[in-house]
Coordinates of C-alpha atoms in Angstrom, one line a residue:
M19 CA 86.5 62.1 122.2
N20 CA 89.3 59.5 122.5
A21 CA 92.7 60.3 124.0
H22 CA 94.4 60.5 120.6
S23 CA 92.0 63.0 119.2
H24 CA 92.3 65.1 122.4
S25 CA 96.1 65.1 122.1
A26 CA 95.9 66.1 118.5
E27 CA 93.8 69.2 119.5
L28 CA 96.4 70.0 122.2
I29 CA 99.2 69.8 119.7
E30 CA 97.4 72.3 117.5
T31 CA 97.0 74.6 120.4
V32 CA 100.8 74.4 121.1
H33 CA 101.5 74.9 117.5
A34 CA 99.5 78.1 117.5
R35 CA 101.6 79.4 120.4
L36 CA 104.8 78.7 118.5
T37 CA 103.4 80.3 115.3
D38 CA 102.5 83.4 117.3
A39 CA 106.1 83.6 118.6
G40 CA 107.5 83.6 115.0
V41 CA 111.3 83.3 114.9
L42 CA 111.4 83.5 118.7
A43 CA 109.7 80.1 118.8
R44 CA 113.2 78.4 118.9
R45 CA 113.4 78.6 122.6
L46 CA 109.8 77.3 123.0
R47 CA 110.9 74.3 121.0
E48 CA 113.8 73.9 123.4
V49 CA 111.4 73.8 126.3
L50 CA 109.4 71.1 124.5
A51 CA 112.7 69.2 123.8
L52 CA 113.5 69.2 127.6
L53 CA 110.0 68.0 128.3
A54 CA 110.5 65.2 125.8
E55 CA 113.9 64.0 127.3
G56 CA 112.6 63.6 130.9
P57 CA 111.3 65.4 134.0
H58 CA 112.6 68.9 134.7
P59 CA 111.4 71.3 137.4
L60 CA 109.9 74.5 136.3
D61 CA 112.9 76.6 137.4
E62 CA 115.2 74.4 135.3
L63 CA 113.0 74.8 132.2
I64 CA 113.3 78.5 132.7
R65 CA 117.0 78.7 133.5
R66 CA 118.2 76.4 130.7
T67 CA 116.1 78.1 127.9
A68 CA 116.0 81.7 129.2
V69 CA 112.3 81.8 128.5
P70 CA 110.3 84.0 130.9
R71 CA 108.4 82.1 133.6
R72 CA 105.0 83.3 132.4
T73 CA 105.7 82.1 128.9
V74 CA 106.8 78.6 130.1
E75 CA 103.6 78.4 132.2
D76 CA 101.5 79.4 129.2
L77 CA 103.1 76.7 127.1
L78 CA 102.6 74.0 129.7
A79 CA 98.9 75.1 130.0
A80 CA 98.5 74.9 126.2
A81 CA 99.8 71.3 126.3
G82 CA 97.4 70.4 129.1
P83 CA 97.4 66.6 129.9
D84 CA 100.0 66.0 127.2
V85 CA 102.4 67.2 130.0
T86 CA 102.5 65.4 133.3
A87 CA 104.0 66.8 136.5
D88 CA 105.2 65.1 139.7
R89 CA 107.9 65.7 142.4
E90 CA 110.6 65.3 139.8
G91 CA 109.2 67.9 137.5
H92 CA 107.4 68.3 134.2
R93 CA 107.6 65.9 131.2
L94 CA 105.7 65.0 128.1
A95 CA 103.4 62.0 128.7
P96 CA 104.4 58.8 127.0
H97 CA 101.4 58.8 124.7
S98 CA 102.3 62.2 123.3
R99 CA 106.1 62.3 123.3
D100 CA 106.8 60.9 119.8
R101 CA 104.1 63.0 118.2
Y102 CA 105.6 66.2 119.7
R103 CA 109.1 65.2 118.6
E104 CA 107.9 64.7 115.0
R105 CA 105.5 67.7 114.8
F106 CA 108.0 70.2 116.2
G107 CA 111.2 68.8 114.9
L108 CA 112.6 68.4 118.4
D109 CA 115.3 65.9 117.4
E110 CA 116.7 68.5 114.9
L111 CA 117.7 70.7 117.8
T112 CA 120.5 68.3 118.7
A113 CA 121.3 67.0 115.2
P114 CA 125.1 66.6 114.6
A115 CA 126.7 69.6 112.9
R116 CA 128.7 69.4 109.7
R117 CA 130.9 72.4 110.6
L118 CA 134.1 71.4 108.8
E119 CA 132.2 70.6 105.6
H120 CA 130.3 73.9 105.7
L121 CA 133.4 75.9 106.4
E122 CA 135.3 74.4 103.5
L123 CA 132.4 75.2 101.2
L124 CA 132.2 78.8 102.5
R125 CA 136.0 79.3 101.9
G126 CA 135.4 78.4 98.3
F127 CA 132.4 80.7 98.0
V128 CA 134.3 83.6 99.4
A129 CA 137.4 82.9 97.3
G130 CA 135.3 82.8 94.1
G131 CA 133.4 86.1 94.9
P132 CA 134.0 89.6 93.5
E133 CA 136.8 91.8 94.7
P134 CA 135.8 94.3 97.5
R135 CA 135.0 97.8 96.5
T136 CA 136.5 100.4 98.8
A137 CA 134.0 103.0 97.7
L138 CA 131.2 100.8 99.1
D139 CA 133.1 100.2 102.4
H140 CA 133.6 96.5 101.5
V141 CA 135.7 94.7 104.1
T142 CA 135.6 91.0 103.8
A143 CA 134.6 88.9 106.9
T144 CA 136.5 85.7 107.4
P145 CA 134.7 82.5 106.4
E146 CA 134.8 81.4 110.0
T147 CA 132.8 84.6 110.9
V148 CA 130.3 84.0 108.2
L149 CA 129.7 80.5 109.5
H150 CA 129.5 81.8 113.1
R151 CA 126.7 84.2 112.0
A152 CA 124.7 81.4 110.5
E153 CA 125.2 79.1 113.5
W154 CA 124.1 81.9 115.8
L155 CA 120.9 82.5 113.8
R156 CA 120.2 78.7 113.7
D157 CA 120.8 78.3 117.5
N158 CA 118.8 81.4 118.6
Y159 CA 115.9 81.7 116.2
D160 CA 113.3 79.3 114.8
M161 CA 114.8 79.3 111.3
P162 CA 112.7 76.6 109.5
G163 CA 110.2 78.6 107.5
A164 CA 111.6 81.9 108.7
R165 CA 112.2 84.8 106.3
L166 CA 115.7 86.3 106.5
L167 CA 116.7 89.5 104.7
C168 CA 120.3 90.4 104.2
L169 CA 120.7 94.2 103.5
G170 CA 124.0 94.1 101.6
D171 CA 125.9 90.8 101.5
H172 CA 129.4 91.1 100.3
D173 CA 130.4 88.6 103.0
L174 CA 127.9 85.9 101.7
T175 CA 126.1 85.4 105.0
S176 CA 123.0 84.4 103.0
L177 CA 124.8 81.4 101.6
A178 CA 126.0 80.3 105.0
V179 CA 122.5 80.4 106.4
G180 CA 121.2 78.6 103.3
L181 CA 123.7 75.7 104.1
L182 CA 122.7 75.4 107.7
C183 CA 119.0 76.3 107.5
P184 CA 117.8 75.0 104.1
E185 CA 114.1 75.4 105.1
A186 CA 114.5 79.2 105.6
S187 CA 113.5 81.7 103.0
I188 CA 116.4 84.1 102.3
T189 CA 116.5 87.3 100.3
V190 CA 119.6 89.4 99.6
V191 CA 119.4 93.1 98.6
D192 CA 122.6 94.7 97.4
V193 CA 123.6 97.7 95.2
D194 CA 126.5 95.7 93.7
D195 CA 125.3 93.6 90.7
R196 CA 128.5 91.5 90.8
I197 CA 127.6 90.3 94.3
L198 CA 124.1 89.4 93.3
R199 CA 125.3 87.4 90.3
H200 CA 127.8 85.5 92.4
I201 CA 125.2 84.6 95.0
D202 CA 122.7 83.6 92.4
T203 CA 125.3 81.3 90.8
V204 CA 126.3 79.6 94.0
A205 CA 122.8 79.2 95.3
A206 CA 121.7 77.6 92.0
E207 CA 124.7 75.2 92.0
H208 CA 124.1 74.1 95.6
G209 CA 120.3 74.3 95.8
L210 CA 120.2 77.0 98.5
P211 CA 117.0 78.9 99.3
V212 CA 118.4 82.3 98.4
R213 CA 116.9 84.9 96.0
T214 CA 118.5 88.3 95.1
L215 CA 117.2 91.7 94.4
H216 CA 118.8 95.0 93.5
A217 CA 118.4 98.2 95.5
D218 CA 120.3 101.2 96.6
L219 CA 118.9 101.8 100.1
R220 CA 119.3 105.6 99.7
F221 CA 116.3 105.4 97.3
G222 CA 114.3 102.8 99.1
V223 CA 113.7 99.0 99.2
P224 CA 111.8 96.9 96.6
P225 CA 108.1 97.1 97.6
V226 CA 107.9 93.3 97.8
L227 CA 110.1 93.4 100.9
E228 CA 108.0 95.8 102.9
S229 CA 106.8 94.1 106.2
W230 CA 108.3 90.8 104.9
A231 CA 111.2 89.8 107.1
D232 CA 111.3 87.9 110.4
V233 CA 115.0 88.7 110.8
V234 CA 117.2 91.4 109.0
F235 CA 120.9 91.0 109.1
T236 CA 123.2 93.8 107.9
D237 CA 126.9 94.8 108.1
P238 CA 126.5 98.5 106.9
P239 CA 128.9 101.3 106.4
Y240 CA 130.3 102.3 109.8
T241 CA 129.1 105.9 109.8
P242 CA 126.2 107.2 111.8
E243 CA 124.5 108.1 108.6
G244 CA 125.1 104.6 107.2
I245 CA 123.9 102.8 110.3
G246 CA 120.9 105.1 110.5
L247 CA 119.9 104.5 106.9
F248 CA 120.4 100.7 106.9
A249 CA 118.6 100.3 110.3
T250 CA 115.6 102.4 109.0
R251 CA 115.3 100.3 105.9
A252 CA 115.5 97.2 108.0
A253 CA 112.6 98.5 110.1
E254 CA 110.5 99.0 107.0
C255 CA 111.0 95.4 106.1
L256 CA 110.1 93.8 109.5
A257 CA 107.1 91.6 109.5
G258 CA 106.0 92.2 113.1
A259 CA 106.7 92.7 116.8
N260 CA 108.7 89.4 117.1
S261 CA 111.0 90.3 114.2
R262 CA 114.6 91.3 114.9
V263 CA 117.4 93.4 113.4
L264 CA 121.0 92.2 113.7
I265 CA 123.7 94.8 112.9
A266 CA 127.5 94.3 112.7
Y267 CA 129.2 97.4 114.0
G268 CA 132.6 98.2 115.5
F269 CA 134.6 101.2 116.6
S270 CA 138.1 101.7 118.0
A271 CA 138.6 102.0 121.7
R272 CA 140.5 105.1 120.8
T273 CA 137.4 106.8 119.4
P274 CA 134.5 106.1 121.8
A275 CA 132.8 109.2 120.7
L276 CA 132.1 107.7 117.3
G277 CA 130.6 104.6 118.9
H278 CA 128.5 106.7 121.1
K279 CA 127.2 108.7 118.1
V280 CA 126.3 105.5 116.3
Q281 CA 124.6 104.0 119.3
Q282 CA 122.7 107.3 119.8
E283 CA 121.5 107.0 116.2
L284 CA 120.1 103.5 116.8
L285 CA 118.4 104.7 120.0
R286 CA 117.0 107.7 118.2
L287 CA 115.4 105.1 115.8
G288 CA 113.7 103.5 118.8
M289 CA 115.9 100.4 118.8
V290 CA 116.2 98.4 122.0
F291 CA 119.5 96.6 122.4
E292 CA 118.7 93.0 123.4
A293 CA 122.4 92.2 123.3
I294 CA 125.8 93.5 122.1
L295 CA 128.1 90.6 121.5
P296 CA 131.7 91.9 121.5
D297 CA 134.2 91.0 118.8
F298 CA 131.7 88.6 117.2
H299 CA 132.8 89.4 113.6
R300 CA 136.4 89.2 112.3
Y301 CA 137.6 90.7 109.1
E302 CA 140.4 90.6 106.5
G303 CA 141.3 94.2 107.0
A304 CA 139.5 96.9 109.0
Q305 CA 142.7 97.2 111.2
A306 CA 141.6 100.6 112.5
I307 CA 139.0 98.9 114.6
G308 CA 141.1 95.8 115.3
S309 CA 139.8 93.8 112.4
A310 CA 136.7 93.0 114.5
S311 CA 133.2 94.3 115.2
D312 CA 130.3 93.6 117.6
L313 CA 126.9 92.0 116.9
Y314 CA 124.0 94.3 117.9
V315 CA 120.8 92.4 118.4
C316 CA 118.0 95.0 118.2
Q317 CA 114.3 94.9 118.8
P318 CA 112.5 97.7 117.1
T319 CA 109.7 99.5 118.9
A320 CA 106.5 101.0 117.4
H321 CA 108.3 104.3 117.2
T322 CA 110.9 102.7 114.9
R323 CA 108.4 101.5 112.3
K324 CA 106.8 104.9 112.0
L325 CA 110.0 106.8 111.2
A326 CA 110.5 108.1 107.7
L327 CA 114.1 109.0 107.6
R328 CA 115.3 111.1 104.7
Q329 CA 119.0 110.3 104.2
A330 CA 121.6 112.2 102.2
P331 CA 123.4 110.2 99.5
G332 CA 126.7 110.2 101.3
I333 CA 126.8 107.3 103.8
Y334 CA 130.2 105.7 103.2
T335 CA 133.6 106.4 104.7
H336 CA 135.7 106.4 101.5
G337 CA 135.4 107.6 97.9
P338 CA 133.0 109.7 95.9
Q339 CA 130.0 108.6 98.0
S340 CA 131.5 109.4 101.3
V341 CA 129.9 111.7 103.9
E342 CA 132.6 114.3 103.0
A343 CA 132.1 114.0 99.3
L344 CA 128.4 114.8 98.7
A345 CA 127.7 115.9 95.1
E346 CA 128.5 119.5 94.6
S347 CA 126.1 121.8 92.8
A348 CA 127.0 122.2 89.2
P349 CA 128.4 125.7 88.4
P350 CA 126.9 127.7 85.5
E351 CA 129.9 127.1 83.2
F352 CA 129.7 123.4 83.7
L353 CA 125.9 123.4 82.8
R354 CA 126.7 125.5 79.7
A355 CA 129.3 123.0 78.5
I356 CA 126.7 120.2 78.9
G357 CA 124.1 122.3 77.1
D358 CA 126.5 123.1 74.2
H359 CA 127.1 119.4 73.7
L360 CA 123.4 118.6 73.7
D361 CA 122.5 121.7 71.7
V362 CA 119.8 122.6 74.3
P363 CA 119.9 124.8 77.4
V364 CA 120.5 122.9 80.7
P365 CA 119.4 125.1 83.6
A366 CA 120.1 122.4 86.3
L367 CA 120.9 118.8 86.8
H368 CA 118.2 116.4 88.1
D369 CA 118.7 114.3 91.2
P370 CA 118.8 110.5 90.8
G371 CA 116.1 108.2 92.0
W372 CA 114.0 105.4 90.5
S373 CA 111.5 104.3 93.2
R374 CA 108.8 105.3 90.7
P375 CA 108.8 106.1 87.0
V376 CA 110.7 109.2 86.2
R377 CA 108.8 111.9 84.3
A378 CA 110.8 114.4 82.3
A379 CA 110.3 118.0 83.4
Q380 CA 112.1 119.4 80.3
D381 CA 112.8 118.4 76.7
V382 CA 116.2 116.9 77.4
P383 CA 116.6 116.2 81.2
V384 CA 120.1 115.7 82.4
Y385 CA 120.5 113.5 85.5
D386 CA 123.3 113.9 88.0
L387 CA 124.9 110.4 88.5
R388 CA 128.3 111.6 89.5
A389 CA 128.1 109.6 92.7
D390 CA 126.9 106.4 90.9
P391 CA 128.6 103.3 92.4
G392 CA 128.0 101.5 89.1
S393 CA 124.4 100.5 89.1
W394 CA 122.5 103.8 89.0
L395 CA 122.9 104.4 85.3
L396 CA 121.0 101.2 84.3
R397 CA 118.2 101.8 86.8
M398 CA 117.8 105.4 85.7
L399 CA 117.6 104.3 82.0
L400 CA 114.9 101.8 83.1
A401 CA 112.9 104.4 85.1
C402 CA 113.1 107.2 82.6
N403 CA 110.7 107.3 79.6
A404 CA 111.7 110.7 78.0
S405 CA 112.1 110.8 74.3
R406 CA 115.6 112.0 74.9
A407 CA 117.6 112.2 78.1
A408 CA 121.2 112.5 79.2
F409 CA 123.0 111.1 82.2
L410 CA 126.2 112.6 83.8
V411 CA 128.5 110.0 85.2
D412 CA 132.1 109.7 86.4
N413 CA 134.6 109.2 83.5
N414 CA 135.6 105.8 85.1
H415 CA 132.0 104.5 85.4
P416 CA 132.1 100.7 84.8
D417 CA 129.6 101.1 81.9
T418 CA 131.9 103.5 80.0
T419 CA 135.5 102.4 80.6
S420 CA 135.8 100.0 77.7
E421 CA 134.2 99.3 74.4
N422 CA 132.9 95.9 75.6
A423 CA 131.2 97.6 78.6
Q424 CA 129.6 100.3 76.4
R425 CA 128.3 97.7 74.0
A426 CA 126.9 95.5 76.8
L427 CA 124.9 98.4 78.2
A428 CA 123.7 99.5 74.7
D429 CA 122.7 96.0 73.8
L430 CA 120.7 95.6 77.1
L431 CA 118.7 98.8 76.5
A432 CA 118.6 98.5 72.6
A433 CA 114.8 97.8 72.5
K434 CA 114.1 101.1 74.4
Y435 CA 117.0 103.5 73.8
A436 CA 119.8 104.1 71.4
L437 CA 122.7 105.1 73.5
R438 CA 125.7 107.3 72.7
L439 CA 128.4 107.4 75.3
H440 CA 130.8 110.4 75.3
R441 CA 133.8 110.0 77.6
S442 CA 135.6 113.1 78.9
T443 CA 132.5 115.2 78.3
P444 CA 131.9 117.9 79.4
D445 CA 135.3 117.8 81.0
A446 CA 138.1 115.3 81.7
E447 CA 136.5 113.9 84.8
H448 CA 133.1 113.1 83.5
A449 CA 131.2 111.3 80.8
L450 CA 127.8 112.0 79.2
V451 CA 125.5 109.2 78.2
V452 CA 122.8 110.3 75.8
A453 CA 119.7 108.2 75.3
D454 CA 117.3 108.6 72.3
A455 CA 114.0 106.6 72.3
V456 CA 113.5 103.7 69.9
H457 CA 110.0 103.4 68.5
A458 CA 110.0 99.9 67.0
A459 CA 107.4 97.8 68.9
S460 CA 108.6 94.7 70.7
T461 CA 108.0 92.7 73.9
A462 CA 111.3 93.8 75.2
R463 CA 110.5 97.4 74.7
H464 CA 107.2 97.0 76.4
L465 CA 109.0 95.5 79.5
L466 CA 111.7 98.2 79.5
E467 CA 109.2 101.0 79.4
R468 CA 107.2 99.5 82.3
A469 CA 110.0 98.6 84.6
H470 CA 107.9 99.3 87.7
G471 CA 105.1 96.9 86.9
K472 CA 105.1 93.2 87.8
V473 CA 107.1 91.4 85.1
G474 CA 104.5 88.7 84.6
N475 CA 101.6 91.1 84.1
V476 CA 103.6 93.5 81.8
W477 CA 104.8 90.6 79.7
R478 CA 101.3 89.1 79.4
E479 CA 99.9 92.5 78.3
A480 CA 102.7 92.8 75.6
L481 CA 101.9 89.4 74.2
I482 CA 98.2 90.2 74.0
A483 CA 98.8 93.5 72.3
E484 CA 101.2 91.9 69.7
S485 CA 98.6 89.2 68.9
G486 CA 96.0 91.9 68.1
D487 CA 94.0 90.7 71.1
R488 CA 93.7 87.2 69.7
L489 CA 95.4 85.7 72.8
T490 CA 93.3 85.5 75.9
K491 CA 94.9 86.4 79.3
R492 CA 95.1 82.8 80.2
Q493 CA 96.8 81.9 77.0
A494 CA 99.2 84.8 77.2
R495 CA 100.1 83.9 80.8
A496 CA 100.7 80.3 79.9
R497 CA 103.1 81.5 77.2
V498 CA 104.9 83.7 79.7
D499 CA 105.2 80.8 82.1
E500 CA 106.7 78.8 79.3
L501 CA 109.3 81.4 78.3
A502 CA 110.3 82.8 81.7
P503 CA 114.0 81.9 82.5
H504 CA 113.4 82.6 86.2
P505 CA 109.7 81.9 87.1
D506 CA 110.0 83.5 90.5
D507 CA 110.8 86.9 88.8
L508 CA 107.4 87.1 87.3
D509 CA 105.9 88.5 90.5
L510 CA 108.7 91.1 90.8
R511 CA 109.4 94.4 89.2
L512 CA 112.0 94.5 86.4
I513 CA 113.8 97.5 88.0
D514 CA 114.4 95.4 91.2
L515 CA 116.0 92.5 89.4
P516 CA 119.8 92.0 89.3
R517 CA 121.3 93.0 86.0
H518 CA 122.1 89.5 84.8
R519 CA 118.5 88.4 85.3
I520 CA 117.2 91.5 83.5
A521 CA 119.4 90.4 80.5
D522 CA 118.1 86.8 80.8
L523 CA 114.5 88.0 80.8
L524 CA 114.9 90.3 77.8
R525 CA 116.6 87.6 75.7
A526 CA 113.7 85.3 76.5
A527 CA 111.1 87.9 75.7
G528 CA 112.6 88.9 72.4

């Protein structure tokens, strides 16, 4: 075997070590970069990269004769230096930054985004903070090829990481369809590697994200319940032992007991605090905590991944979904008023939830959506397949407050349900949405009635059925691929898509 072939084998061995390290391979690449620039003693390699001695020694052993050692220290041999630089992107570690250009873009992204919603604890991070988050991720983790999940992203951290780390794979999950639309629009305009999915974490995460992420970033509601829920969902999404959870959290020095309670919640979940970086995040608002919060860098343990936390709907600090404002049980006179309007007895209201198809337990089930932040109604209409159902929402629900909003929802669901929206029913504070099944066959109806199946499979089955089995599976799939407005959505569930992409898909399906 010649020297070149032997070196190629050694490079593959080193590559395997970096692959095993996942996103933590960034510091191993820094060790290789030091070896490429010149001789460094072992203690200097350790001190400058913060990599444990045993790990550095293992990396040197894997490189074998590609690394030489003398009294001055260790270095990559001349015959291997360029190949290591190219294979492991070592020159990229010192590439010049485009900070001012990126900051100007982020200012525009933030300015063009949707207004904060107090009921969802939205407090806007400054563009400088959002860029700082992306820089920290780039400088501490091996982001090329890494999978980053943002649980909630009103601050647009995903777009900042997309600008700095275009080879990463980034997914955003949010309950606010306005945010998902804005991120989709900006990502498409600038060619950023960001996809969006809808979820309310109180009801779970899209199955496609389970055990998916190398890094999860979240700036959750600053209640112990909110931190606990978001951290638990983050743990469900982690890919393995080298994955990490980054949490923005702050508390006032005047209320250390609250900070202690939140930290206890993270510890109860089995989280190890690798670092707490003080005042890392700055905000436009949040003056009660000094308009700043810390960055918690957490390593989950095996205990964390096994937890199945059941969380009450109230996780926020303000509004109808706050911890203090959990939905009250409906008194008998309230249920009678609903029943009188529907002309059927209503013994109780059904809880929300759409992690799986909703099966009606009575002739006209009534679902309690009084705590709906705005997106539950559509998801419940997608999940429910009753011939007739009703949904109780706040009178100021965004889908009921104007004729245009009512028409938009009715048009979106028209292939599945005929909707009647009754404001100030059964009282001045609530509205009742009544859905009656539509029985005309169509591809759109097939998709809407099977919202928990993979879009591509359900669409293909609909085309085959409409053709009277004249189309083969291959032909039907080719037709789906041709019609799909967002090809990546074909492997996802309809119920997990942002609202605007559901509308695009249904228009294309016809």
